[in-house]
Each structure stands twice: as C-alpha cells, then as structure tokens.
Tab-separated table of C-alpha atoms in Angstrom:
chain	number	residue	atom	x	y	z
P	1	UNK	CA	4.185	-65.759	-23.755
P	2	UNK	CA	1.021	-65.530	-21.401
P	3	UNK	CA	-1.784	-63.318	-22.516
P	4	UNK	CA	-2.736	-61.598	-18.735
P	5	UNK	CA	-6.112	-60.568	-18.451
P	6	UNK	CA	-6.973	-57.232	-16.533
P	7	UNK	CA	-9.827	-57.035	-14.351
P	8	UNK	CA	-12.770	-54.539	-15.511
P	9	UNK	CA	-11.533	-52.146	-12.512
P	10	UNK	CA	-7.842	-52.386	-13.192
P	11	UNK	CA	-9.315	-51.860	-17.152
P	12	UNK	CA	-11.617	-49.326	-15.553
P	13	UNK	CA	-8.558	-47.211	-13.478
P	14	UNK	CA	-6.130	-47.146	-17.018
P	15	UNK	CA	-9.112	-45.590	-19.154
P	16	UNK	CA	-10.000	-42.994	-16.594
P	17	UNK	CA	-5.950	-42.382	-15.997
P	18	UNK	CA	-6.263	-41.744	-19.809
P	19	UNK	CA	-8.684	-38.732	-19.602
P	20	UNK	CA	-6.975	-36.061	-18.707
P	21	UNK	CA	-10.121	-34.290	-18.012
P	22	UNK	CA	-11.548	-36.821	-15.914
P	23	UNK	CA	-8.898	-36.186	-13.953
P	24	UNK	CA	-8.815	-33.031	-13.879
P	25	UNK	CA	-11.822	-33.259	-12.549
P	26	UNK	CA	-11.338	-35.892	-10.114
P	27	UNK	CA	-8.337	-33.643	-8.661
P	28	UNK	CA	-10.395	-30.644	-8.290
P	29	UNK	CA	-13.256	-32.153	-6.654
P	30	UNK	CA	-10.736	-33.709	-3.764
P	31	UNK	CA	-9.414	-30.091	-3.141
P	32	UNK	CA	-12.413	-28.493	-3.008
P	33	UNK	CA	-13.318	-31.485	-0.281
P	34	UNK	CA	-10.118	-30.835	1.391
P	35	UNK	CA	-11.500	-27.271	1.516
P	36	UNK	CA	-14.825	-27.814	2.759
P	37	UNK	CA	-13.796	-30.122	5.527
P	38	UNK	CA	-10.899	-27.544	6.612
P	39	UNK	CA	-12.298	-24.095	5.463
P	40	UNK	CA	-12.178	-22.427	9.107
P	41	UNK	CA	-8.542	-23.483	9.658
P	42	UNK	CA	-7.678	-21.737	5.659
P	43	UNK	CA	-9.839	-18.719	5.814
P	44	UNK	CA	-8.691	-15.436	6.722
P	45	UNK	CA	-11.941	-14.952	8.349
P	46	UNK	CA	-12.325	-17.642	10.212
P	47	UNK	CA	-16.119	-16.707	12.226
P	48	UNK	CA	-18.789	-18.786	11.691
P	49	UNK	CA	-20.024	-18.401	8.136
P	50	UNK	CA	-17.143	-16.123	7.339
P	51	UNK	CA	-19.936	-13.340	8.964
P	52	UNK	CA	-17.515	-10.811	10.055
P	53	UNK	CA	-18.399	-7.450	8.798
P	54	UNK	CA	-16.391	-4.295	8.040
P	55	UNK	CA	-18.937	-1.850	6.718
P	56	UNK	CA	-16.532	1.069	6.833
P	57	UNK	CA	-14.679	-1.312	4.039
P	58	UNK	CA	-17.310	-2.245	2.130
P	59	UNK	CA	-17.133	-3.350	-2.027
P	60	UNK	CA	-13.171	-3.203	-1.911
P	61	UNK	CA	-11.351	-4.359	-5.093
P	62	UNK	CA	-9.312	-7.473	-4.858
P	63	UNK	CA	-6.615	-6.795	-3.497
P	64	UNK	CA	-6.948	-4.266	-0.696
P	65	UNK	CA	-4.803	-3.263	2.439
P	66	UNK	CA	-6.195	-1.512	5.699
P	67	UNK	CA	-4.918	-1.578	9.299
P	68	UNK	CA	-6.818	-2.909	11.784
P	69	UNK	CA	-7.166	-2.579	15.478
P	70	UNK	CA	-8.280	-5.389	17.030
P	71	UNK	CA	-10.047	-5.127	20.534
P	72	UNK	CA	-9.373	-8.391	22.242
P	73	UNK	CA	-12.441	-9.815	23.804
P	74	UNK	CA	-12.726	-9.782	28.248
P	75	UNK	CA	-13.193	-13.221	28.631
P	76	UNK	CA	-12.412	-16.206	27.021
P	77	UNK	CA	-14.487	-19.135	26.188
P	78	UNK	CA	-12.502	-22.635	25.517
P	79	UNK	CA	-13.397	-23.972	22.344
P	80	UNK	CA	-12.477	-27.278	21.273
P	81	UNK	CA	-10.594	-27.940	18.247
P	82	UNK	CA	-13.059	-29.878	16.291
P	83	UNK	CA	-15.759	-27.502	17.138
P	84	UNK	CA	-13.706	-24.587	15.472
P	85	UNK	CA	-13.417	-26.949	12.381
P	86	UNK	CA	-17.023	-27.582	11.868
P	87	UNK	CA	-18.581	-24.851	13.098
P	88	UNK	CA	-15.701	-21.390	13.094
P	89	UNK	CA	-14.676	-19.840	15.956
P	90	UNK	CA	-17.301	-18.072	18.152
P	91	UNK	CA	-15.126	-15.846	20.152
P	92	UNK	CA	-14.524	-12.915	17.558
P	93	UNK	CA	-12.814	-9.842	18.605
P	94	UNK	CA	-13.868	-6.789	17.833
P	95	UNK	CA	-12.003	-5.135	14.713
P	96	UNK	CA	-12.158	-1.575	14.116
P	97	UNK	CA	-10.507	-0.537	10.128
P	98	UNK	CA	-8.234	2.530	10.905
P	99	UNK	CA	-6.314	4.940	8.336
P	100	UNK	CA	-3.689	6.380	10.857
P	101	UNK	CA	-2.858	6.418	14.914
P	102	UNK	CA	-1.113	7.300	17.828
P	103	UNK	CA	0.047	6.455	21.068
P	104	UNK	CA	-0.475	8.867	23.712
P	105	UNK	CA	0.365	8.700	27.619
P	106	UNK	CA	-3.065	6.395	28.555
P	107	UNK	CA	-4.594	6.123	25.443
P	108	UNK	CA	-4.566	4.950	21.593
P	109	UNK	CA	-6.030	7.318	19.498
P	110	UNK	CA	-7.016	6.306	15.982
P	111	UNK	CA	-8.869	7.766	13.280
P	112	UNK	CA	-11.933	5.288	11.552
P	113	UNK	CA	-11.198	4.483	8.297
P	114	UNK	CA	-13.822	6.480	6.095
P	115	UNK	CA	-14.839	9.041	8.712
P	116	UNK	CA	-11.828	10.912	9.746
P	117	UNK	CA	-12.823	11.618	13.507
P	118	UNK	CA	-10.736	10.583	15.900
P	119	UNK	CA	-11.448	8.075	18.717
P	120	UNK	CA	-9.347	6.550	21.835
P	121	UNK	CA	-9.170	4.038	23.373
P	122	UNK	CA	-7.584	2.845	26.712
P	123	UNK	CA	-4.255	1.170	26.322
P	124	UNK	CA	-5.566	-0.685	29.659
P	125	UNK	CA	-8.171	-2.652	26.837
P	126	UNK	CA	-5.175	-3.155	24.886
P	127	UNK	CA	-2.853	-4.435	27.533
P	128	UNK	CA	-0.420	-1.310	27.538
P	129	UNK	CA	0.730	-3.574	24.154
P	130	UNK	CA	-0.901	-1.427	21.521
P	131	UNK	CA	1.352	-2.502	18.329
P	132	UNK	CA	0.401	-6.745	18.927
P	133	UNK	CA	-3.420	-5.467	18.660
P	134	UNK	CA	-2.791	-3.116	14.828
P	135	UNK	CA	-2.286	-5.495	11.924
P	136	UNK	CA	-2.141	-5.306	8.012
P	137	UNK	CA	-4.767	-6.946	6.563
P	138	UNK	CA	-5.512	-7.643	2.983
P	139	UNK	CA	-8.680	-9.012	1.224
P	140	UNK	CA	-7.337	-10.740	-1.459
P	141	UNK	CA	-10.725	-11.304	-3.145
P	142	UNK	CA	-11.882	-7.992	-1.671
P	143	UNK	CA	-14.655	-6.963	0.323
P	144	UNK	CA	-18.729	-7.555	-0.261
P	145	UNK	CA	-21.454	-4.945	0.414
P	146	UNK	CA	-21.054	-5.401	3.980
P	147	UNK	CA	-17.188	-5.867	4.344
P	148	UNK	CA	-16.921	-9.257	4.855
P	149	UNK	CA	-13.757	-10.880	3.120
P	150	UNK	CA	-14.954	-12.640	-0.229
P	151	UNK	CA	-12.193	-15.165	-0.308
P	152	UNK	CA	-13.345	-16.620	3.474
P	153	UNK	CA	-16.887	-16.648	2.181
P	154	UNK	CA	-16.078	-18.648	-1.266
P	155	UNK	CA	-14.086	-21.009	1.300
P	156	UNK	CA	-16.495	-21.802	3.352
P	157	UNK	CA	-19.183	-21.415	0.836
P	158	UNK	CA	-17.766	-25.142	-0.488
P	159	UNK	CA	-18.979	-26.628	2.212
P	160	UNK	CA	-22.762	-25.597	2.045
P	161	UNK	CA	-22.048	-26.204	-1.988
P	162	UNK	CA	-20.989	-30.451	-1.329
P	163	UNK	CA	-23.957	-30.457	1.553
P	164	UNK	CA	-26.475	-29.595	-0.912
P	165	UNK	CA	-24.767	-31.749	-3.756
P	166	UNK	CA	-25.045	-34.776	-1.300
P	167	UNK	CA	-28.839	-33.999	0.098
P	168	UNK	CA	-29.876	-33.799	-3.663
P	169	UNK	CA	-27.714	-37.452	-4.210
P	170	UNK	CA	-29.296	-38.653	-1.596
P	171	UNK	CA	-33.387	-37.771	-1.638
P	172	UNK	CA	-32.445	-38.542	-5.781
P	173	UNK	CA	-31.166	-42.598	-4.193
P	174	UNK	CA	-34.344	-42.384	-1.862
P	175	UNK	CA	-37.150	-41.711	-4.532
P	176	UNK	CA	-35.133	-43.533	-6.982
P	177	UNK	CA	-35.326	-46.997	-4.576
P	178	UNK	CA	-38.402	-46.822	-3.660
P	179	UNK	CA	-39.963	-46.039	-7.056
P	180	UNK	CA	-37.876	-49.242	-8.161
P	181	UNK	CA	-39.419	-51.413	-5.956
P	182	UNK	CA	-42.755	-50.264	-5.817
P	183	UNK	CA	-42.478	-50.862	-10.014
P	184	UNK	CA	-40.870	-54.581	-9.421
C-alpha cells in the first residue's frame, strides 16, 4: 500500500472544510460580496445611496404597507446597465404615500398619507392609466427618520462597509512594506 502525501494546500482546504465556523464565515462573507457588487439590482429602493425619502412615513415598524402614487418623470434619460449597478438609478420618480383615492372625470384625487387634505392630480401626468402608477409597498425593515427604506440602505450600506475594509487592508499592506524595507 502507498502512503500518498497531501500537499500543505490540499492539507490546508480539509482543515478549514473541518471548521464549521470558518465556513460559516467564509459563506457569509461571499454573500455579503454578492450583495455589495449587486445591491441596486436587490434593493427595493434602488436610487443612489438608497436616498429616497418619504417623510410623511417616517420611523415605520418593520413591516409596514402604504400605497403609493408614483408620478412618472417627463423625460427620460438612458442609463446604461452597468452604471445603474455601480452607481443606482438617477432617474427617480416622484412618489407621493397616499391613504385613500379616486378617479374622477380629468383628475386623480388622493388624500396624503398623514395629512388628510385632498390633492389632484391630472390623469394627463398619469397617462389616463391611473391604477399602473398606485402600488403596495412594504418596508420590510421599516422606515428611518426620514422615510427612506432601511432594508435598501443596509443593502447598499455593504458596499461602503467592504470599501472601507479594503482601503484599511490596503494603507495597513502600504505602511506595513515600506516599514519592512526601510528596517531590512
């Protein structure tokens, strides 16, 4: 019978498949990359910096519904597709929280959500398709002290998180090198 040897990383990849936290750990640090590289495209919110606010909905519980009417914007700016992954999408419409409305013959009227006044709108801005522009939406983290949706922001917050965990790896190589030499 041969005795096979194992190289140190082949001895190296069976220890760490061995710790289970390790691994654990190793697995949760590829999502969260997988998250910071495609944040925009898995946030709800999906402006830049998950910046959208709401302050009608402000500090929300996790959890909560409203309806919103979105205004769609007049013109359109092409955007390519990597620029909306790296950077969100700069063409936000206009959303506007509502608790109830209705259709009349020219108009949408709506009531705010928090102030109970009513408001119109022309369904000319809406494109005589009112229903396509009033959606459900739920923060499922809830909303911060301006509105914004806490699970976009913890989304794309990963990104700035591995940017800083990288610039402090690398000015950390940097000194580190350069110390090293100067010492011999």
């Amino acid at each position: 019978m041969l005795n096979q040897s194992k190289s140190l990383s082949q001895l190296a990849v069976q220890k760490f498949k061995q710790n289970r936290i390790g691994l654990c750990s190793f697995w949760f640090v590829i999502f969260c990359g997988f998250i910071a590289v495609f944040g925009y495209l898995i946030a709800p919110d999906n402006s830049k910096n998950a910046n959208q606010m709401h302050v009608e909905i402000h500090s929300k519980k996790p959890g909560f519904t409203v309806e919103m009417l979105t205004i769609p914007l007049k013109e359109e700016r092409s955007q390519s597709f990597f620029n909306k992954l790296f950077m969100g999408s700069t063409q936000i419409n206009t959303e506007i929280p509502i608790q109830s409305y209705s259709i009349l013959k020219e108009e949408l009227e709506y009531i705010g959500y928090g102030d109970g006044l009513p408001k119109t709108i022309s369904l000319a801005v809406l494109n005589n398709t009112p229903k396509k522009y009033i959606t459900k939406k739920t923060f499922y983290f809830g909303t911060d002290k301006y509105g914004r949706d806490l699970l976009s922001r913890l989304l794309i917050g990963t990104r700035i998180s591995f940017f800083i965990g990288f610039i402090a790896v690398f000015i950390s190589l940097f000194i580190g090198i350069g110390i090293g030499a100067i010492a011999g």
